[in-house]
Tab-separated table of N, CA and C in Angstrom:
chain	number	residue	atom	x	y	z
A	1	MET	N	0.851	-1.179	0.000
A	1	MET	CA	0.000	0.000	0.000
A	1	MET	C	0.889	1.231	0.000
A	2	SER	N	0.611	2.143	-0.877
A	2	SER	CA	1.346	3.404	-0.854
A	2	SER	C	0.527	4.435	-0.096
A	3	GLY	N	1.216	5.446	0.415
A	3	GLY	CA	0.518	6.513	1.119
A	3	GLY	C	-0.516	7.190	0.241
A	4	GLY	N	-0.214	7.305	-1.059
A	4	GLY	CA	-1.152	7.930	-1.986
A	4	GLY	C	-2.444	7.150	-2.114
A	5	ASP	N	-2.331	5.820	-2.152
A	5	ASP	CA	-3.537	4.992	-2.232
A	5	ASP	C	-4.401	5.189	-0.995
A	6	TRP	N	-3.763	5.202	0.173
A	6	TRP	CA	-4.529	5.360	1.404
A	6	TRP	C	-5.164	6.744	1.460
A	7	LYS	N	-4.416	7.771	1.077
A	7	LYS	CA	-4.971	9.128	1.094
A	7	LYS	C	-6.149	9.239	0.137
A	8	GLU	N	-6.048	8.591	-1.008
A	8	GLU	CA	-7.148	8.625	-1.969
A	8	GLU	C	-8.366	7.893	-1.407
A	9	LEU	N	-8.143	6.757	-0.739
A	9	LEU	CA	-9.242	6.041	-0.086
A	9	LEU	C	-9.881	6.932	0.971
A	10	PHE	N	-9.062	7.575	1.785
A	10	PHE	CA	-9.547	8.445	2.857
A	10	PHE	C	-10.432	9.554	2.290
A	11	HIS	N	-9.946	10.229	1.272
A	11	HIS	CA	-10.715	11.326	0.679
A	11	HIS	C	-11.974	10.815	-0.020
A	12	ALA	N	-11.891	9.672	-0.680
A	12	ALA	CA	-13.079	9.099	-1.322
A	12	ALA	C	-14.144	8.785	-0.280
A	13	ALA	N	-13.731	8.240	0.855
A	13	ALA	CA	-14.681	7.920	1.927
A	13	ALA	C	-15.345	9.187	2.453
A	14	CYS	N	-14.553	10.217	2.681
A	14	CYS	CA	-15.074	11.464	3.247
A	14	CYS	C	-15.954	12.247	2.283
A	15	GLU	N	-15.707	12.070	0.998
A	15	GLU	CA	-16.471	12.814	-0.001
A	15	GLU	C	-17.607	11.998	-0.606
A	16	GLY	N	-17.717	10.735	-0.213
A	16	GLY	CA	-18.804	9.905	-0.710
A	16	GLY	C	-18.621	9.388	-2.117
A	17	HIS	N	-17.383	9.294	-2.578
A	17	HIS	CA	-17.098	8.742	-3.906
A	17	HIS	C	-17.039	7.218	-3.791
A	18	ILE	N	-18.207	6.605	-3.844
A	18	ILE	CA	-18.348	5.177	-3.541
A	18	ILE	C	-17.574	4.293	-4.508
A	19	GLU	N	-17.612	4.582	-5.786
A	19	GLU	CA	-16.905	3.716	-6.743
A	19	GLU	C	-15.396	3.755	-6.524
A	20	LEU	N	-14.853	4.927	-6.260
A	20	LEU	CA	-13.420	5.030	-5.986
A	20	LEU	C	-13.080	4.342	-4.663
A	21	LEU	N	-13.925	4.504	-3.676
A	21	LEU	CA	-13.731	3.826	-2.393
A	21	LEU	C	-13.770	2.315	-2.584
A	22	ARG	N	-14.749	1.840	-3.345
A	22	ARG	CA	-14.865	0.405	-3.622
A	22	ARG	C	-13.609	-0.114	-4.337
A	23	TYR	N	-13.088	0.656	-5.282
A	23	TYR	CA	-11.869	0.277	-5.998
A	23	TYR	C	-10.719	0.052	-5.015
A	24	HIS	N	-10.541	0.974	-4.097
A	24	HIS	CA	-9.418	0.865	-3.161
A	24	HIS	C	-9.592	-0.281	-2.162
A	25	VAL	N	-10.793	-0.502	-1.671
A	25	VAL	CA	-10.955	-1.617	-0.727
A	25	VAL	C	-10.777	-2.954	-1.444
A	26	LYS	N	-11.195	-3.032	-2.707
A	26	LYS	CA	-10.983	-4.269	-3.468
A	26	LYS	C	-9.511	-4.500	-3.781
A	27	ASN	N	-8.717	-3.426	-3.778
A	27	ASN	CA	-7.283	-3.538	-4.034
A	27	ASN	C	-6.477	-3.535	-2.737
A	28	ASP	N	-7.136	-3.914	-1.657
A	28	ASP	CA	-6.494	-4.175	-0.364
A	28	ASP	C	-5.819	-2.980	0.296
A	29	VAL	N	-6.322	-1.788	0.080
A	29	VAL	CA	-5.841	-0.657	0.870
A	29	VAL	C	-6.429	-0.834	2.270
A	30	ASP	N	-5.604	-0.707	3.282
A	30	ASP	CA	-5.999	-0.976	4.670
A	30	ASP	C	-7.019	0.049	5.156
A	31	VAL	N	-8.238	-0.408	5.405
A	31	VAL	CA	-9.313	0.492	5.828
A	31	VAL	C	-9.183	0.921	7.287
A	32	ASN	N	-8.278	0.306	8.035
A	32	ASN	CA	-8.091	0.660	9.441
A	32	ASN	C	-6.828	1.475	9.697
A	33	TYR	N	-6.095	1.778	8.657
A	33	TYR	CA	-4.842	2.505	8.807
A	33	TYR	C	-5.113	3.974	9.134
A	34	ALA	N	-4.370	4.506	10.084
A	34	ALA	CA	-4.436	5.935	10.393
A	34	ALA	C	-3.077	6.532	10.042
A	35	HIS	N	-3.011	7.213	8.934
A	35	HIS	CA	-1.762	7.793	8.432
A	35	HIS	C	-1.185	8.774	9.455
A	36	PRO	N	0.140	8.787	9.638
A	36	PRO	CA	0.749	9.686	10.620
A	36	PRO	C	0.462	11.173	10.386
A	37	GLU	N	0.175	11.554	9.151
A	37	GLU	CA	-0.164	12.956	8.873
A	37	GLU	C	-1.597	13.279	9.281
A	38	PHE	N	-2.459	12.265	9.277
A	38	PHE	CA	-3.877	12.489	9.516
A	38	PHE	C	-4.277	12.152	10.950
A	39	LEU	N	-3.763	11.051	11.484
A	39	LEU	CA	-4.131	10.524	12.803
A	39	LEU	C	-5.630	10.286	12.933
A	40	SER	N	-6.289	10.110	11.822
A	40	SER	CA	-7.721	9.851	11.814
A	40	SER	C	-7.982	8.588	11.011
A	41	THR	N	-8.964	7.824	11.424
A	41	THR	CA	-9.317	6.628	10.671
A	41	THR	C	-10.328	6.998	9.583
A	42	PRO	N	-10.300	6.300	8.462
A	42	PRO	CA	-11.275	6.592	7.411
A	42	PRO	C	-12.722	6.441	7.894
A	43	LEU	N	-12.976	5.461	8.768
A	43	LEU	CA	-14.345	5.236	9.230
A	43	LEU	C	-14.858	6.427	10.031
A	44	VAL	N	-14.114	6.856	11.026
A	44	VAL	CA	-14.566	7.990	11.838
A	44	VAL	C	-14.659	9.255	10.984
A	45	ALA	N	-13.685	9.469	10.118
A	45	ALA	CA	-13.695	10.676	9.283
A	45	ALA	C	-14.913	10.720	8.364
A	46	CYS	N	-15.255	9.604	7.735
A	46	CYS	CA	-16.407	9.634	6.820
A	46	CYS	C	-17.721	9.741	7.592
A	47	ILE	N	-17.764	9.185	8.791
A	47	ILE	CA	-18.965	9.340	9.618
A	47	ILE	C	-19.154	10.808	9.978
A	48	LEU	N	-18.080	11.468	10.403
A	48	LEU	CA	-18.178	12.886	10.754
A	48	LEU	C	-18.546	13.742	9.546
A	49	ALA	N	-18.191	13.272	8.346
A	49	ALA	CA	-18.569	13.968	7.108
A	49	ALA	C	-19.982	13.589	6.661
A	50	ARG	N	-20.651	12.766	7.459
A	50	ARG	CA	-22.024	12.305	7.211
A	50	ARG	C	-22.155	11.520	5.904
A	51	GLN	N	-21.139	10.728	5.617
A	51	GLN	CA	-21.146	9.874	4.423
A	51	GLN	C	-21.533	8.458	4.846
A	52	GLU	N	-22.824	8.253	5.024
A	52	GLU	CA	-23.342	6.990	5.541
A	52	GLU	C	-22.995	5.807	4.639
A	53	ALA	N	-23.136	5.970	3.332
A	53	ALA	CA	-22.826	4.862	2.415
A	53	ALA	C	-21.355	4.477	2.509
A	54	SER	N	-20.483	5.461	2.647
A	54	SER	CA	-19.053	5.171	2.806
A	54	SER	C	-18.805	4.381	4.080
A	55	ALA	N	-19.448	4.777	5.157
A	55	ALA	CA	-19.265	4.079	6.433
A	55	ALA	C	-19.690	2.619	6.316
A	56	HIS	N	-20.837	2.375	5.694
A	56	HIS	CA	-21.306	0.991	5.546
A	56	HIS	C	-20.360	0.181	4.657
A	57	LEU	N	-19.853	0.793	3.600
A	57	LEU	CA	-18.921	0.087	2.724
A	57	LEU	C	-17.634	-0.261	3.469
A	58	LEU	N	-17.106	0.667	4.242
A	58	LEU	CA	-15.900	0.379	5.024
A	58	LEU	C	-16.156	-0.743	6.027
A	59	LEU	N	-17.302	-0.712	6.680
A	59	LEU	CA	-17.640	-1.782	7.629
A	59	LEU	C	-17.797	-3.120	6.909
A	60	ASP	N	-18.381	-3.100	5.720
A	60	ASP	CA	-18.514	-4.327	4.923
A	60	ASP	C	-17.154	-4.928	4.587
A	61	HIS	N	-16.140	-4.069	4.524
A	61	HIS	CA	-14.805	-4.516	4.115
A	61	HIS	C	-13.800	-4.518	5.262
A	62	GLY	N	-14.299	-4.697	6.469
A	62	GLY	CA	-13.412	-4.957	7.598
A	62	GLY	C	-12.999	-3.788	8.455
A	63	ALA	N	-13.610	-2.629	8.291
A	63	ALA	CA	-13.271	-1.519	9.183
A	63	ALA	C	-13.616	-1.912	10.615
A	64	ASN	N	-12.712	-1.625	11.514
A	64	ASN	CA	-12.876	-1.982	12.923
A	64	ASN	C	-13.929	-1.074	13.562
A	65	PRO	N	-15.031	-1.637	14.066
A	65	PRO	CA	-16.116	-0.815	14.606
A	65	PRO	C	-15.804	-0.165	15.948
A	66	VAL	N	-14.673	-0.500	16.545
A	66	VAL	CA	-14.331	0.095	17.843
A	66	VAL	C	-13.007	0.864	17.811
A	67	LEU	N	-12.397	1.005	16.642
A	67	LEU	CA	-11.089	1.643	16.546
A	67	LEU	C	-11.187	3.148	16.785
A	68	HIS	N	-10.527	3.596	17.832
A	68	HIS	CA	-10.508	5.004	18.225
A	68	HIS	C	-9.691	5.817	17.223
A	69	SER	N	-10.204	6.963	16.837
A	69	SER	CA	-9.507	7.869	15.926
A	69	SER	C	-8.793	8.931	16.757
A	70	GLU	N	-7.466	8.908	16.732
A	70	GLU	CA	-6.664	9.801	17.573
A	70	GLU	C	-6.958	11.278	17.326
A	71	PHE	N	-6.955	11.693	16.077
A	71	PHE	CA	-7.132	13.114	15.770
A	71	PHE	C	-8.489	13.619	16.242
A	72	ASP	N	-9.515	12.839	15.973
A	72	ASP	CA	-10.873	13.253	16.305
A	72	ASP	C	-11.202	13.023	17.771
A	73	GLY	N	-10.456	12.129	18.411
A	73	GLY	CA	-10.725	11.805	19.809
A	73	GLY	C	-12.034	11.065	19.992
A	74	LEU	N	-12.433	10.311	18.964
A	74	LEU	CA	-13.734	9.643	18.984
A	74	LEU	C	-13.624	8.197	18.531
A	75	THR	N	-14.544	7.389	19.027
A	75	THR	CA	-14.750	6.056	18.476
A	75	THR	C	-15.776	6.200	17.349
A	76	PRO	N	-15.932	5.174	16.514
A	76	PRO	CA	-16.960	5.260	15.473
A	76	PRO	C	-18.368	5.502	16.030
A	77	VAL	N	-18.709	4.879	17.163
A	77	VAL	CA	-20.045	5.085	17.740
A	77	VAL	C	-20.214	6.536	18.184
A	78	GLU	N	-19.192	7.084	18.822
A	78	GLU	CA	-19.269	8.485	19.247
A	78	GLU	C	-19.420	9.407	18.043
A	79	ALA	N	-18.694	9.116	16.976
A	79	ALA	CA	-18.786	9.925	15.758
A	79	ALA	C	-20.181	9.825	15.151
A	80	ALA	N	-20.727	8.609	15.091
A	80	ALA	CA	-22.065	8.420	14.518
A	80	ALA	C	-23.117	9.165	15.332
A	81	ARG	N	-22.986	9.111	16.636
A	81	ARG	CA	-23.936	9.824	17.493
A	81	ARG	C	-23.808	11.331	17.268
A	82	GLN	N	-22.582	11.825	17.205
A	82	GLN	CA	-22.344	13.254	16.995
A	82	GLN	C	-22.875	13.712	15.637
A	83	ALA	N	-22.718	12.873	14.611
A	83	ALA	CA	-23.156	13.225	13.258
A	83	ALA	C	-24.642	12.961	13.029
A	84	GLY	N	-25.287	12.283	13.961
A	84	GLY	CA	-26.705	11.974	13.807
A	84	GLY	C	-26.992	10.853	12.827
A	85	LEU	N	-26.021	9.955	12.625
A	85	LEU	CA	-26.215	8.816	11.717
A	85	LEU	C	-26.710	7.614	12.525
A	86	VAL	N	-28.003	7.580	12.735
A	86	VAL	CA	-28.617	6.579	13.605
A	86	VAL	C	-28.391	5.164	13.092
A	87	ARG	N	-28.567	4.926	11.797
A	87	ARG	CA	-28.390	3.565	11.264
A	87	ARG	C	-26.947	3.095	11.392
A	88	VAL	N	-26.006	4.000	11.205
A	88	VAL	CA	-24.598	3.627	11.378
A	88	VAL	C	-24.338	3.295	12.843
A	89	GLU	N	-24.849	4.112	13.741
A	89	GLU	CA	-24.670	3.835	15.172
A	89	GLU	C	-25.289	2.488	15.543
A	90	GLU	N	-26.478	2.212	15.043
A	90	GLU	CA	-27.126	0.925	15.333
A	90	GLU	C	-26.295	-0.238	14.809
A	91	ARG	N	-25.757	-0.096	13.614
A	91	ARG	CA	-24.936	-1.172	13.051
A	91	ARG	C	-23.667	-1.376	13.875
A	92	LEU	N	-23.029	-0.290	14.243
A	92	LEU	CA	-21.818	-0.393	15.066
A	92	LEU	C	-22.114	-1.084	16.391
A	93	ARG	N	-23.221	-0.730	17.005
A	93	ARG	CA	-23.600	-1.362	18.283
A	93	ARG	C	-23.886	-2.847	18.068
A	94	ALA	N	-24.532	-3.189	16.950
A	94	ALA	CA	-24.811	-4.597	16.641
A	94	ALA	C	-23.524	-5.375	16.394
A	95	MET	N	-22.472	-4.667	15.970
A	95	MET	CA	-21.176	-5.307	15.725
A	95	MET	C	-20.325	-5.390	16.994
A	96	GLY	N	-20.883	-4.954	18.106
A	96	GLY	CA	-20.176	-5.085	19.377
A	96	GLY	C	-19.544	-3.823	19.918
A	97	ALA	N	-19.743	-2.701	19.257
A	97	ALA	CA	-19.175	-1.450	19.768
A	97	ALA	C	-19.930	-1.032	21.028
A	98	PRO	N	-19.207	-0.669	22.080
A	98	PRO	CA	-19.875	-0.294	23.327
A	98	PRO	C	-20.522	1.083	23.239
A	99	ASP	N	-21.482	1.299	24.105
A	99	ASP	CA	-22.091	2.612	24.231
A	99	ASP	C	-21.008	3.590	24.680
A	100	PRO	N	-20.984	4.793	24.122
A	100	PRO	CA	-19.942	5.747	24.510
A	100	PRO	C	-19.862	5.998	26.013
A	101	ALA	N	-20.975	5.908	26.710
A	101	ALA	CA	-20.960	6.122	28.161
A	101	ALA	C	-20.151	5.049	28.879
A	102	ASP	N	-20.003	3.880	28.249
A	102	ASP	CA	-19.275	2.773	28.866
A	102	ASP	C	-17.789	2.771	28.529
A	103	VAL	N	-17.353	3.669	27.645
A	103	VAL	CA	-15.961	3.683	27.192
A	103	VAL	C	-15.121	4.527	28.143
A	104	GLN	N	-14.020	3.942	28.588
A	104	GLN	CA	-13.078	4.682	29.428
A	104	GLN	C	-11.760	4.771	28.685
A	105	ARG	N	-11.292	6.002	28.505
A	105	ARG	CA	-10.035	6.225	27.792
A	105	ARG	C	-9.104	7.041	28.658
A	106	ALA	N	-7.830	6.834	28.456
A	106	ALA	CA	-6.822	7.582	29.201
A	106	ALA	C	-6.616	8.982	28.635
A	107	GLY	N	-7.129	9.262	27.471
A	107	GLY	CA	-6.934	10.559	26.840
A	107	GLY	C	-6.351	10.386	25.454
A	108	GLY	N	-6.302	11.466	24.721
A	108	GLY	CA	-5.790	11.428	23.360
A	108	GLY	C	-4.286	11.550	23.311
A	109	TRP	N	-3.782	11.772	22.110
A	109	TRP	CA	-2.339	11.821	21.913
A	109	TRP	C	-1.701	12.960	22.689
A	110	LEU	N	-2.374	14.104	22.797
A	110	LEU	CA	-1.807	15.225	23.533
A	110	LEU	C	-1.665	14.882	25.014
A	111	GLN	N	-2.652	14.202	25.552
A	111	GLN	CA	-2.581	13.769	26.952
A	111	GLN	C	-1.407	12.820	27.158
A	112	ARG	N	-1.190	11.912	26.203
A	112	ARG	CA	-0.077	10.966	26.347
A	112	ARG	C	1.276	11.662	26.239
A	113	VAL	N	1.367	12.695	25.395
A	113	VAL	CA	2.629	13.411	25.230
A	113	VAL	C	2.930	14.285	26.444
A	114	LEU	N	1.931	15.035	26.885
A	114	LEU	CA	2.161	15.987	27.969
A	114	LEU	C	1.915	15.412	29.356
A	115	GLY	N	1.153	14.326	29.418
A	115	GLY	CA	0.883	13.695	30.710
A	115	GLY	C	0.219	14.655	31.674
A	116	ASP	N	0.699	14.672	32.905
A	116	ASP	CA	0.065	15.514	33.921
A	116	ASP	C	0.396	17.002	33.752
A	117	ARG	N	1.225	17.353	32.761
A	117	ARG	CA	1.506	18.764	32.472
A	117	ARG	C	0.423	19.387	31.596
A	118	LEU	N	-0.481	18.577	31.048
A	118	LEU	CA	-1.493	19.093	30.125
A	118	LEU	C	-2.292	20.256	30.715
A	119	PRO	N	-2.818	20.170	31.943
A	119	PRO	CA	-3.591	21.313	32.460
A	119	PRO	C	-2.778	22.610	32.485
A	120	TRP	N	-1.473	22.517	32.759
A	120	TRP	CA	-0.627	23.706	32.780
A	120	TRP	C	-0.541	24.328	31.388
A	121	TYR	N	-0.397	23.491	30.344
A	121	TYR	CA	-0.288	23.992	28.976
A	121	TYR	C	-1.597	24.598	28.483
A	122	LEU	N	-2.699	24.172	29.027
A	122	LEU	CA	-4.002	24.650	28.556
A	122	LEU	C	-4.445	25.940	29.247
A	123	ARG	N	-3.692	26.414	30.209
A	123	ARG	CA	-4.072	27.655	30.912
A	123	ARG	C	-3.973	28.850	30.014
């Protein structure tokens, strides 16, 4: 997989270009990869862009329904709830994704980098 292929898949998912997205998933571009420049997963990103068909296609092709997106700070269920995509949220829950209220996280990438200094930096 080249970075260009993944970036094209990512943008196709977010923009709802289903045929291009289908092309990339059929050619084994990793649907769960979070590129170091983006730190976002294609699934969470397309959900936040309200591209329901893209989300279902990614899930059909192995997108992890519980994979946390670092940049967005959200799980797919949290993103679906925020975007108002009820059918996507229902599907994710049926696939075993926990309710956001039940998810406990240590924090995002900034929390891991700064640790207990984070509150000082945010003042």
